[in-house]
Amino acid sequence: MNVHDPAEEIVALRAEVVQLRLLANNVPVAIAYFEARGYTCRFANLGYASMFGRDEQSVIGLTFAQIIGDEAARQIQPKVDTILREHRSASYERQLPAADGGTRWIEVSLLPHLDATGTAVGAFVLIADITHHRRAELALRESEERLAKFMHASAEGIVFHRGGIVTDANPPALALLGRTLPEVLGQPALDFVAPDQRERVGAVMAAGSEITYETAVQHRDGTRLPVEFIVRTMEHHGERLRMTIVRDLRDRMADQARIHHLAHHDALTGLPNRGAFIDRLEGLLPYARARGATLALLFIDLDHFKRVNDSLGHLAGDALLQTVAHRITSALRVGDLVARFGGDEFVVLLSGDQPAAAVREVAHKLLAVIGAPVEVEGASISVTPSIGISMFPQDGQTPDALIKHADTAMYHAKSRGRADCRFFEPVMAEAAYADLAMESRLAQAIRDREFVLHYQPQLSLHDGALVGCEALIRWAHPERGLILPDAFIPLAESRRLMLPIGDWVLREAVAQARRWHLAGLASVPIAVNLSTTQFQSVGFVDAVQRLLGEQGVEGRLLEIELTERMLMDELASVRDSLERLRALGVRIAVDDFGTGYTSLGHLKSLPVDRLKIDRSFIRDLPGDTGSAAIAGAVIQMAHGLGMRTLAEGVETAAQRDWVAARGCDELQGNLEAEPMPAAAFEDWLRARQSRQN
Ligand code: C2E
Ligand code: MG
Ligand code: MG
């Protein structure tokens, strides 16, 4: 700049001022200068002046309190004093109301102006509008807060990692890993994945896939935990972040395991059930066979367990069973298999290739531990077990055979006074021993009400009408299925078990007659077979009368079947009983007629409604002349005595036609219908009725 011509100088200076002003007014910063003394404004650019609603000229000479307001000045004064006193610059942020009614964020920098002597004579004020910046920051902070809130609120584990390095993890994720946040931050994410899964998870990370998959993490204590990963990629601070939701699969798997467990285990004791035991045994047999090894199967049944249940209640019974299960398990080796077959039956498989003597020792040990008194609800009770043992391979080649034989041996032990163990011997499989087993089981079946009645219709040969049905007992054995009466009735008769069974049959049949009658399904008599002991028992007729009265059933809906043999004793008392029954309306049939030696004269004096011709005569009709002669004679004779006849066991149309042609009144047999459970009988009745309509 040329300085000798003052006029030029002034022009030049003015030009400089104009340029400076231009510059000052066009920088995106508000600029002002205040004197230290009096805090008056000596310079302000347009930005500064307009920020406070003024212009560059009018702000000059005003104090900063006059410009920015007393309230703001009071807050800022200390900062100004500080920079002037300490000769340091300072900056602060504050909000200003914006022209649009919103808020402006400004960043203010204060710089001290020192003169040549180092005295602070003024202060430069530089103000930048940082509203945009603050808004962006705020938005970011809000979104991060949202994310943080979400992460913490999530019940599922969430882990963030950048380039494989963990940047954040929420409490559930940390709990799953057994770690604290500082322990995982900055660590490779793969470190927390189960070792066998690292390759796979690493591949997913490298590929950047957004997928959901099942894998496993590793807890600090080394436990491998099954999890599901749900992986997403996010943009965060301009970086690619990976978010992994870690879902604990233990519950889901525990559910599956529990379902599996329930299907294979007994809920009360947690022991494998019958099915699971048989599966395991089936799997073991080929190995034992190949190695020539011996296995021992112990069938354990508690003696008189039912009494505990009956006297102390089911809870006490359950507690006792749990104790017994625990005692059995504790007394055995780890490799031995224990199962509960239901009720009070436990089965043990000793797998250690043990000789009989060692097996006997184990059995005696079990007898001792199981029989020890148990505290149940304040009472000390003791139930002894009976144990039957079968050995593989000599006592059976299949699980079924081994179990059945151990079972048989167990009943044998029971019959020998209980609290004992017996090895299976082939002779036990013979009838006498089978009876023993059956007898013992039969008594239990009576208590447990394992019987059902099936009903077989009886039809008129004249018009096809339903004239009655016979109630036939079956034993619904829990393991052996339906057992027919011939297999247990003779035994029950000989062991005085027939009375309670017969009572039940009568009661059930009368109840059924009532239901069918009320339902309008059938108002025909239900025929009940009587056993000798039942018919001869004191007060039998009174009992029938009471039963009918209790149930409100007419006597005509009941028929009793007696065998010829039952009619032969003490004629007077038999006739008296029958007449009293007849008086109740109860009908009387003679069953299996032709097999006994009833004389005609004998029958004549008894109130009998019908004769049932034994099926052994029907079976060989019409070809067999002997059968034909007898059946024909029975029909004739019965008619002569005013009794109706029923042909039993009619299986073919030829048999039916033959007896019908001879004037037989009714038939019962598989040709028409086999004995059926009550529900099936009802279906049969309905189907028949709809056919007739
Ligand atoms: P039952 O009184 O002579 O009964 C008829 C038997 O013949 C039944 O055998 C029945 O299923 C069978 N039956 C019916 N139609 C045919 C056929 O067309 N062909 C063949 N082959 N058989 C047929 P179930 O049910 O096995 O009963 C056998 C015996 O057991 C009965 O002979 C009866 O004496 C006795 N019984 C059944 N239930 C009871 C009961 O509740 N108490 C008593 N004391 N004895 C009963
Ligand atoms: Mg019968
Ligand atoms: Mg019969």
XYZ file of C-alpha atoms and ligand atoms in Angstrom:
741
model
C 0.000 0.000 0.000
C 1.292 3.486 -0.916
C 1.497 5.725 2.264
C 2.865 9.120 1.227
C -0.383 10.670 -0.068
C -2.734 11.053 2.950
C -5.723 11.325 0.669
C -4.769 8.227 -1.141
C -4.045 6.710 2.185
C -7.532 7.446 3.380
C -9.030 6.066 0.195
C -6.906 2.967 0.575
C -7.840 2.571 4.210
C -11.489 2.972 3.404
C -11.171 0.362 0.714
C -9.525 -1.933 3.220
C -12.304 -1.378 5.718
C -14.883 -2.095 3.062
C -13.065 -5.282 2.141
C -12.773 -6.338 5.732
C -16.405 -5.613 6.331
C -17.261 -7.608 3.232
C -15.199 -10.451 4.490
C -16.532 -10.204 8.004
C -20.086 -10.146 6.805
C -19.632 -13.172 4.617
C -17.886 -15.626 6.900
C -20.337 -18.105 8.379
C -19.395 -16.919 11.844
C -20.746 -14.089 13.936
C -17.948 -11.804 15.017
C -17.848 -9.004 17.567
C -15.330 -7.123 19.616
C -15.983 -5.793 23.098
C -13.870 -3.462 25.149
C -12.808 -4.779 28.459
C -13.734 -1.567 30.134
C -17.504 -1.186 30.185
C -17.999 -4.274 27.981
C -19.119 -2.085 25.115
C -19.239 -3.338 21.577
C -16.631 -1.802 19.272
C -17.231 -4.068 16.274
C -19.833 -6.525 15.075
C -20.359 -8.175 11.749
C -23.739 -8.546 10.158
C -24.039 -12.093 11.388
C -23.533 -11.024 14.983
C -25.814 -8.030 14.845
C -28.631 -9.863 13.123
C -28.302 -12.781 15.509
C -29.545 -10.348 18.160
C -31.995 -8.530 15.948
C -29.830 -5.502 15.168
C -27.573 -4.167 12.409
C -23.818 -3.609 12.360
C -24.108 0.088 13.200
C -26.696 0.082 15.945
C -24.874 -2.445 18.108
C -21.747 -0.312 18.336
C -21.413 1.251 21.762
C -23.959 -1.043 23.396
C -22.926 -3.194 26.317
C -23.169 -6.900 25.742
C -25.876 -7.065 28.374
C -27.864 -4.657 26.243
C -27.286 -6.817 23.200
C -27.818 -10.321 24.499
C -30.115 -9.541 27.393
C -29.533 -9.266 31.128
C -30.291 -12.874 31.899
C -27.830 -14.244 29.337
C -25.249 -11.621 30.334
C -25.443 -12.655 33.959
C -24.682 -16.219 32.984
C -21.847 -15.287 30.659
C -20.227 -12.577 32.749
C -18.071 -14.994 34.804
C -16.685 -16.532 31.611
C -15.768 -13.101 30.259
C -14.107 -12.144 33.534
C -12.143 -15.368 33.496
C -10.713 -14.906 30.027
C -9.782 -11.333 30.741
C -8.180 -12.250 34.043
C -6.447 -15.397 32.938
C -5.710 -14.378 29.361
C -7.051 -17.641 28.011
C -9.669 -18.201 25.419
C -12.861 -20.037 26.360
C -15.861 -21.439 24.584
C -19.299 -22.480 25.553
C -22.523 -23.522 23.961
C -25.888 -22.044 24.509
C -29.343 -22.000 23.043
C -31.016 -19.050 21.424
C -34.590 -18.734 20.410
C -34.655 -18.982 16.628
C -36.660 -16.716 14.348
C -38.783 -19.717 13.308
C -39.814 -20.214 16.946
C -37.485 -23.140 17.380
C -34.178 -23.243 19.079
C -30.739 -22.365 17.720
C -27.662 -23.840 19.181
C -24.627 -21.617 19.138
C -21.044 -22.269 20.040
C -19.414 -19.118 21.425
C -15.644 -18.625 21.535
C -14.206 -15.808 23.583
C -10.634 -14.715 22.879
C -8.838 -12.087 25.025
C -7.258 -9.125 23.254
C -3.955 -8.241 24.884
C -2.159 -4.918 24.228
C 1.612 -4.471 23.941
C 1.971 -4.425 27.726
C 0.104 -7.729 28.042
C -2.972 -6.164 29.528
C -6.325 -7.570 28.465
C -8.068 -4.641 26.861
C -10.900 -6.397 25.093
C -12.406 -9.635 23.917
C -13.217 -11.070 20.506
C -16.418 -13.002 20.308
C -16.819 -15.644 17.600
C -20.142 -17.431 17.370
C -20.837 -20.454 15.179
C -24.325 -21.755 14.606
C -24.169 -25.447 15.480
C -27.890 -26.150 15.347
C -27.559 -28.659 12.494
C -24.727 -30.352 14.198
C -26.566 -30.546 17.509
C -29.700 -31.850 15.866
C -27.759 -34.609 14.189
C -26.041 -35.412 17.452
C -29.314 -35.434 19.297
C -30.881 -37.732 16.763
C -27.929 -40.044 17.035
C -28.021 -39.992 20.798
C -31.730 -40.714 20.730
C -31.317 -43.613 18.379
C -28.497 -44.962 20.481
C -30.578 -44.567 23.575
C -33.378 -46.373 21.848
C -31.041 -49.169 20.881
C -29.591 -49.312 24.366
C -33.069 -49.384 25.843
C -34.083 -52.090 23.433
C -30.985 -54.084 24.189
C -31.601 -53.887 27.876
C -35.279 -54.545 27.631
C -34.804 -57.604 25.489
C -35.101 -60.889 27.320
C -32.993 -62.338 24.600
C -29.271 -61.960 24.402
C -27.985 -59.338 21.956
C -24.374 -58.916 20.976
C -22.938 -56.273 18.658
C -19.649 -56.738 16.960
C -17.674 -54.812 14.392
C -15.332 -56.767 12.222
C -15.664 -59.687 14.623
C -14.799 -57.624 17.712
C -17.500 -57.288 20.355
C -18.667 -53.696 20.808
C -21.644 -54.289 23.074
C -23.661 -57.022 24.727
C -26.803 -56.888 26.839
C -27.311 -58.489 30.259
C -29.106 -61.633 28.989
C -26.269 -62.282 26.541
C -23.738 -61.738 29.293
C -25.660 -64.039 31.632
C -25.671 -66.725 28.980
C -21.904 -66.432 28.669
C -21.285 -66.044 32.376
C -19.308 -62.847 31.676
C -19.349 -59.154 32.522
C -19.446 -56.430 29.880
C -15.786 -55.398 30.314
C -14.781 -59.035 29.821
C -16.345 -59.205 26.385
C -15.829 -55.691 25.017
C -13.008 -55.588 22.508
C -12.739 -59.375 22.443
C -13.190 -61.499 19.331
C -16.824 -62.600 19.215
C -15.786 -66.079 18.142
C -14.077 -66.583 21.507
C -17.527 -66.972 23.049
C -18.816 -69.449 20.506
C -18.563 -73.153 21.372
C -15.266 -74.449 19.879
C -16.967 -76.964 17.626
C -19.103 -74.173 16.132
C -16.409 -71.566 15.511
C -15.692 -72.547 11.956
C -19.335 -72.380 11.021
C -20.094 -69.139 12.837
C -16.893 -67.650 11.413
C -18.067 -68.503 7.924
C -21.417 -66.796 8.503
C -19.607 -63.709 9.830
C -17.228 -63.611 6.896
C -20.054 -63.934 4.407
C -21.997 -61.190 6.206
C -25.155 -63.279 5.825
C -28.333 -62.210 7.509
C -29.608 -65.556 8.668
C -31.081 -67.443 11.575
C -29.412 -70.648 12.609
C -28.888 -72.994 15.523
C -25.471 -73.163 17.023
C -23.898 -73.111 20.470
C -22.045 -70.697 22.707
C -19.643 -71.436 25.480
C -20.292 -70.360 29.029
C -17.315 -69.187 31.072
C -17.391 -72.502 32.968
C -16.951 -74.371 29.703
C -20.555 -75.497 29.345
C -21.760 -75.679 25.778
C -25.154 -74.026 25.471
C -27.456 -74.587 22.513
C -28.612 -71.264 21.055
C -30.233 -69.784 18.020
C -28.438 -66.889 16.299
C -30.459 -64.304 14.437
C -27.924 -62.135 12.615
C -28.472 -58.676 11.120
C -26.166 -56.052 9.722
C -26.668 -52.423 10.744
C -25.234 -49.108 9.712
C -23.975 -47.241 12.765
C -21.742 -44.124 12.751
C -21.105 -44.932 9.122
C -19.797 -48.342 10.055
C -21.137 -51.799 9.444
C -22.139 -53.297 12.756
C -23.328 -56.831 13.147
C -26.114 -57.488 15.586
C -26.640 -61.037 16.775
C -29.680 -62.028 18.773
C -28.717 -64.990 20.892
C -31.719 -67.065 21.825
C -31.293 -69.622 24.575
C -32.528 -72.957 23.283
C -32.141 -74.830 26.532
C -35.793 -74.378 27.430
C -36.969 -75.499 24.054
C -34.643 -78.463 24.147
C -35.550 -79.161 27.741
C -39.181 -79.268 26.631
C -38.349 -81.725 23.916
C -36.241 -83.716 26.316
C -39.024 -83.640 28.859
C -41.533 -84.913 26.353
C -39.115 -87.654 25.429
C -38.528 -88.340 29.102
C -42.244 -88.468 29.832
C -42.815 -90.926 27.051
C -40.096 -93.181 28.296
C -40.219 -92.674 31.997
C -42.557 -93.211 34.818
C -43.707 -89.791 35.998
C -43.783 -90.708 39.663
C -40.317 -92.162 40.106
C -38.488 -90.867 37.036
C -37.463 -94.424 36.235
C -37.704 -95.783 32.685
C -41.093 -97.325 32.012
C -41.950 -100.720 30.651
C -41.569 -99.724 27.004
C -38.215 -98.068 27.559
C -36.981 -101.051 29.542
C -37.970 -103.508 26.826
C -36.289 -101.315 24.210
C -33.067 -101.281 26.192
C -33.193 -104.997 26.878
C -33.845 -105.706 23.230
C -30.765 -103.692 22.370
C -28.643 -105.513 24.929
C -29.574 -109.090 24.056
C -27.601 -109.366 20.782
C -24.417 -108.189 22.542
C -24.917 -110.542 25.446
C -25.571 -113.347 22.976
C -22.452 -112.549 20.969
C -20.264 -112.393 24.051
C -21.843 -115.443 25.661
C -22.720 -113.226 28.633
C -25.333 -113.852 31.293
C -28.039 -111.326 32.195
C -30.331 -111.477 35.191
C -33.804 -109.978 35.222
C -35.382 -109.353 38.614
C -39.113 -108.811 38.820
C -39.944 -107.020 42.049
C -43.486 -106.723 43.348
C -44.342 -105.132 46.673
C -46.365 -107.288 49.035
C -49.689 -105.850 50.124
C -48.856 -102.469 48.660
C -52.548 -101.923 48.046
C -53.100 -101.828 51.786
C -50.838 -98.824 52.082
C -52.793 -97.040 49.389
C -56.112 -97.998 50.898
C -55.291 -97.167 54.470
C -52.953 -94.196 54.140
C -54.077 -92.794 50.812
C -52.515 -92.402 47.400
C -50.105 -89.679 48.447
C -48.582 -91.974 51.020
C -48.514 -94.748 48.449
C -46.740 -92.472 45.975
C -44.207 -91.419 48.574
C -43.550 -95.042 49.390
C -43.052 -95.935 45.735
C -40.603 -93.076 45.348
C -38.651 -94.260 48.344
C -38.584 -97.791 47.029
C -37.428 -96.582 43.597
C -34.638 -94.645 45.243
C -33.613 -97.566 47.406
C -33.482 -99.959 44.483
C -31.416 -97.577 42.410
C -29.022 -96.863 45.258
C -28.486 -100.526 45.982
C -27.398 -101.305 42.436
C -24.451 -100.533 40.253
C -24.501 -97.696 37.760
C -24.695 -100.010 34.754
C -27.741 -101.879 36.050
C -31.078 -100.967 34.605
C -34.072 -100.215 36.823
C -37.591 -99.643 35.520
C -41.035 -99.264 36.974
C -43.628 -101.329 35.174
C -46.520 -99.577 36.815
C -48.312 -100.086 40.095
C -45.967 -101.634 42.583
C -43.896 -103.534 40.043
C -40.241 -102.768 39.473
C -37.876 -104.582 37.156
C -34.120 -104.677 37.368
C -31.643 -105.887 34.799
C -28.248 -106.874 36.133
C -25.861 -106.619 33.261
C -22.577 -107.577 34.893
C -22.439 -111.183 33.632
C -23.001 -112.396 37.175
C -23.287 -116.010 38.306
C -26.519 -117.099 39.985
C -24.982 -116.861 43.451
C -24.091 -113.216 42.919
C -27.571 -112.496 41.527
C -29.120 -114.112 44.597
C -26.983 -111.881 46.747
C -28.224 -108.795 44.931
C -31.807 -110.009 45.333
C -31.329 -110.463 49.067
C -29.788 -107.054 49.333
C -32.857 -105.617 47.575
C -35.173 -107.557 49.882
C -33.416 -105.988 52.841
C -33.269 -102.388 51.612
C -36.793 -102.290 50.214
C -38.281 -103.914 53.303
C -36.710 -101.435 55.719
C -39.352 -99.274 57.425
C -40.287 -96.030 55.699
C -41.567 -92.889 57.389
C -44.692 -91.867 55.536
C -46.805 -89.075 56.963
C -45.633 -89.717 60.442
C -46.257 -93.423 60.255
C -43.527 -95.974 60.006
C -44.547 -98.566 57.466
C -42.745 -101.425 55.900
C -43.606 -103.234 52.727
C -41.673 -106.297 51.765
C -41.061 -107.165 48.148
C -41.294 -110.523 46.453
C -38.709 -111.038 43.767
C -38.696 -113.402 40.813
C -35.567 -113.881 38.749
C -35.050 -115.079 35.205
C -31.648 -115.527 33.627
C -30.574 -114.946 30.066
C -30.011 -117.054 28.086
C -31.387 -120.142 29.831
C -34.798 -118.744 30.897
C -35.738 -116.915 27.745
C -34.418 -115.473 24.527
C -36.650 -112.437 24.248
C -37.499 -109.591 26.614
C -41.076 -110.884 26.759
C -40.067 -114.386 27.758
C -37.587 -113.153 30.337
C -40.100 -110.778 31.877
C -42.886 -113.328 31.882
C -40.718 -115.949 33.540
C -39.377 -113.555 36.145
C -43.002 -112.588 36.781
C -43.984 -116.239 37.218
C -41.079 -116.793 39.603
C -42.148 -113.701 41.527
C -45.678 -115.086 42.038
C -44.119 -118.275 43.180
C -42.097 -116.305 45.735
C -45.303 -114.617 46.885
C -47.123 -117.894 47.283
C -44.294 -119.144 49.431
C -45.029 -116.625 52.100
C -43.785 -113.457 50.367
C -40.733 -111.342 51.219
C -38.678 -113.865 49.333
C -36.958 -114.344 46.011
C -37.182 -117.259 43.603
C -35.314 -118.147 40.454
C -37.456 -119.208 37.541
C -37.600 -122.940 36.913
C -39.185 -124.449 33.819
C -41.623 -126.404 35.997
C -43.104 -123.094 37.132
C -44.399 -122.526 33.637
C -46.613 -125.564 34.031
C -50.280 -125.276 34.863
C -50.097 -125.618 38.617
C -47.601 -122.846 38.875
C -49.403 -120.732 36.340
C -52.445 -121.084 38.600
C -50.420 -119.887 41.513
C -49.359 -116.859 39.611
C -52.881 -116.311 38.373
C -54.429 -116.693 41.788
C -52.201 -114.130 43.284
C -52.849 -111.782 40.412
C -56.572 -112.466 40.449
C -56.923 -111.256 44.016
C -55.296 -108.038 42.929
C -57.566 -107.796 39.879
C -60.597 -107.910 42.141
C -59.263 -105.036 44.203
C -58.232 -103.094 41.145
C -61.501 -103.790 39.326
C -59.870 -105.087 36.214
C -62.978 -106.865 34.966
C -65.331 -105.879 32.186
C -68.556 -107.338 30.903
C -69.198 -108.089 27.272
C -72.687 -108.631 26.001
C -73.892 -111.147 23.451
C -77.348 -110.726 21.960
C -79.989 -113.450 21.983
C -82.469 -113.420 19.122
C -85.820 -115.007 18.444
C -85.734 -117.686 15.752
C -89.394 -116.988 15.028
C -89.228 -113.290 14.223
C -85.615 -112.243 14.704
C -86.475 -109.974 17.641
C -83.946 -109.285 20.363
C -85.066 -111.362 23.332
C -82.147 -110.815 25.684
C -78.417 -110.727 26.017
C -75.870 -112.569 28.057
C -73.294 -110.789 30.197
C -69.922 -112.497 29.846
C -67.035 -111.498 32.034
C -63.555 -110.665 30.769
C -60.467 -109.815 32.729
C -58.797 -106.760 31.254
C -55.325 -107.737 32.411
C -53.056 -104.688 32.187
C -50.257 -106.652 30.563
C -51.845 -109.701 29.031
C -54.897 -108.070 27.570
C -58.385 -109.552 27.702
C -58.482 -112.904 29.432
C -61.537 -115.095 28.799
C -63.489 -116.506 31.736
C -62.517 -120.151 31.188
C -58.934 -119.133 31.993
C -59.704 -117.750 35.430
C -63.223 -118.649 36.572
C -62.437 -122.269 37.505
C -59.453 -121.052 39.504
C -61.459 -118.273 41.120
C -64.117 -120.830 42.072
C -61.617 -123.136 43.687
C -59.896 -120.346 45.627
C -63.027 -118.699 47.003
C -62.388 -115.629 44.859
C -65.570 -116.194 42.907
C -67.898 -114.503 45.380
C -66.563 -110.974 45.015
C -66.262 -111.439 41.258
C -69.823 -112.739 40.993
C -71.101 -109.875 43.130
C -69.473 -107.391 40.847
C -70.887 -109.035 37.710
C -74.406 -108.982 39.078
C -74.158 -105.383 40.183
C -72.664 -104.250 36.882
C -75.218 -106.166 34.802
C -78.143 -104.721 36.731
C -76.699 -101.221 36.392
C -76.322 -101.776 32.670
C -79.873 -103.091 32.339
C -81.056 -99.932 34.039
C -79.058 -97.660 31.719
C -80.252 -99.398 28.574
C -83.808 -99.485 29.779
C -83.801 -95.776 30.645
C -82.129 -94.922 27.360
C -84.837 -96.862 25.574
C -82.164 -98.926 23.897
C -83.196 -102.334 25.142
C -85.725 -103.524 27.665
C -84.750 -107.165 27.508
C -83.262 -109.211 30.319
C -79.532 -109.349 30.767
C -78.536 -112.911 31.594
C -75.908 -113.364 34.264
C -73.993 -116.593 34.813
C -73.916 -117.683 38.405
C -71.212 -119.721 40.007
C -72.084 -122.539 42.375
C -70.684 -120.765 45.407
C -72.554 -117.624 44.566
C -75.887 -119.338 44.140
C -75.389 -121.326 47.334
C -74.134 -118.422 49.373
C -76.277 -117.410 52.307
C -78.656 -114.609 51.519
C -78.095 -114.682 47.764
C -81.718 -114.094 46.845
C -81.982 -111.292 49.406
C -78.924 -109.718 47.859
C -80.495 -109.828 44.399
C -83.667 -108.312 45.740
C -81.757 -105.543 47.483
C -79.762 -104.835 44.375
C -82.834 -104.548 42.175
C -84.455 -102.300 44.745
C -81.401 -100.071 45.052
C -81.064 -99.657 41.330
C -84.774 -99.420 40.740
C -84.647 -102.145 38.130
C -87.531 -104.471 37.414
C -86.795 -108.127 38.008
C -87.824 -108.964 34.462
C -84.699 -107.238 33.183
C -82.518 -109.837 34.898
C -82.059 -113.463 34.061
C -79.857 -115.865 35.915
C -78.110 -118.783 34.269
C -77.531 -121.882 36.319
C -75.808 -125.045 35.224
C -77.455 -128.428 35.554
C -75.037 -129.319 38.321
C -76.224 -126.410 40.424
C -79.776 -127.713 40.232
C -78.963 -131.141 41.541
C -78.138 -130.380 45.147
C -80.785 -130.317 47.853
C -83.750 -129.903 45.656
C -85.884 -128.224 48.297
C -83.591 -125.287 48.944
C -82.825 -124.849 45.258
C -86.500 -124.765 44.422
C -87.127 -122.275 47.201
C -84.406 -119.932 45.954
C -85.592 -120.165 42.363
C -89.183 -119.534 43.319
C -88.235 -116.484 45.319
C -86.239 -115.170 42.354
C -89.117 -115.901 40.041
C -91.376 -113.969 42.366
C -89.117 -110.966 41.869
C -89.720 -111.307 38.144
C -86.205 -112.621 37.560
C -86.032 -115.209 34.809
C -84.199 -118.482 35.111
C -82.239 -120.310 32.439
C -80.400 -123.584 32.536
C -77.060 -123.106 30.886
C -75.023 -125.649 28.913
C -77.940 -127.987 28.908
C -77.176 -131.540 27.860
C -73.803 -131.791 29.488
C -75.069 -132.734 32.921
C -77.362 -135.419 34.227
C -80.478 -133.557 35.106
C -83.466 -135.816 35.065
C -86.568 -134.690 33.380
C -88.599 -135.141 36.470
C -86.162 -132.965 38.345
C -86.487 -130.089 35.891
C -90.235 -130.408 35.853
C -90.506 -129.398 39.453
C -88.374 -126.253 39.013
C -89.419 -122.829 37.764
C -87.193 -122.709 34.697
C -87.923 -120.347 31.787
C -85.566 -121.722 29.229
C -82.977 -124.272 28.399
C -79.788 -123.263 26.667
C -78.624 -126.124 24.511
C -74.902 -126.510 25.006
C -72.864 -125.406 22.053
C -71.044 -128.744 21.888
C -74.265 -130.165 20.405
C -74.808 -127.276 18.051
C -71.220 -127.273 16.805
C -71.522 -130.556 14.926
C -74.916 -129.894 13.438
C -76.380 -130.738 11.116
C -74.048 -133.577 10.009
C -73.445 -135.347 13.283
C -76.349 -137.712 13.985
C -75.583 -138.011 17.707
C -75.674 -134.247 18.224
C -78.772 -133.993 16.059
C -80.559 -136.610 18.128
C -79.744 -134.933 21.423
C -80.499 -131.383 20.268
C -83.775 -132.524 18.731
C -84.763 -134.328 21.919
C -83.931 -131.358 24.129
C -86.091 -129.051 22.042
C -89.008 -131.450 22.155
C -88.614 -132.154 25.823
C -88.414 -128.502 26.746
C -91.540 -127.719 24.810
C -93.234 -130.555 26.564
C -92.321 -128.923 29.871
C -93.405 -125.490 28.738
C -89.864 -124.098 28.542
C -88.294 -122.206 25.725
C -85.069 -123.393 24.124
C -82.040 -121.387 23.011
C -79.311 -122.759 20.763
C -75.877 -121.658 22.015
C -72.887 -121.045 19.819
C -74.636 -120.899 16.475
C -71.939 -120.135 13.958
C -73.436 -121.071 10.598
C -76.643 -120.529 8.722
C -76.988 -124.321 8.391
C -76.946 -124.682 12.182
C -79.473 -121.901 12.545
C -81.782 -123.367 9.907
C -81.562 -126.805 11.431
C -82.523 -125.708 14.963
C -85.177 -123.368 13.621
C -86.738 -126.206 11.632
C -86.876 -128.291 14.820
C -88.872 -125.593 16.594
C -86.033 -124.105 18.673
C -87.108 -120.686 19.925
C -83.966 -118.608 20.177
C -80.343 -118.470 19.248
C -77.126 -116.936 20.526
C -73.906 -117.199 18.605
C -71.232 -115.638 16.525
C -73.365 -116.004 13.411
C -75.432 -113.077 14.677
C -72.992 -111.317 16.941
C -70.015 -112.056 19.131
C -69.936 -110.832 22.730
C -69.206 -107.082 22.657
C -68.261 -104.354 25.131
C -71.262 -102.285 26.240
C -70.544 -99.411 23.845
C -70.196 -101.748 20.866
C -73.369 -103.518 21.895
C -75.187 -100.186 21.860
C -73.843 -99.452 18.375
C -74.971 -102.883 17.285
C -78.430 -102.211 18.695
C -78.714 -98.849 16.992
C -77.522 -100.196 13.673
C -80.118 -102.926 13.965
C -82.895 -100.525 14.852
C -82.081 -98.245 11.922
C -82.054 -101.278 9.629
C -85.524 -102.217 10.823
C -86.953 -98.735 10.407
P -71.509 -119.820 28.679
O -72.349 -119.311 29.775
O -71.936 -121.046 28.009
O -71.317 -118.615 27.659
C -71.305 -118.784 26.306
C -69.911 -118.906 25.826
O -69.929 -119.264 24.466
C -69.151 -117.593 25.882
O -67.808 -117.873 26.116
C -69.350 -117.090 24.490
O -68.339 -116.193 24.087
C -69.233 -118.337 23.712
N -69.848 -118.228 22.399
C -70.956 -117.549 22.068
N -71.234 -117.711 20.750
C -70.290 -118.538 20.258
C -70.031 -119.111 18.965
O -70.739 -118.882 17.994
N -68.959 -119.924 18.846
C -68.159 -120.208 19.912
N -67.134 -121.027 19.721
N -68.351 -119.691 21.131
C -69.417 -118.872 21.305
P -67.007 -117.141 27.168
O -67.396 -115.722 27.177
O -65.591 -117.504 26.973
O -67.503 -117.734 28.493
C -67.219 -118.972 28.819
C -67.951 -119.407 30.041
O -67.502 -118.680 31.187
C -69.418 -119.092 29.977
O -70.038 -120.097 29.239
C -69.790 -119.155 31.438
O -69.971 -120.460 31.880
C -68.569 -118.597 32.085
N -68.816 -117.229 32.448
C -68.791 -116.145 31.654
N -69.057 -115.025 32.364
C -69.297 -115.438 33.622
C -69.647 -114.774 34.835
O -69.832 -113.569 34.885
N -69.805 -115.541 35.947
C -69.632 -116.869 35.924
N -69.805 -117.546 37.051
N -69.316 -117.540 34.816
C -69.150 -116.819 33.674
Mg -73.986 -118.689 30.092
Mg -73.501 -121.837 27.938
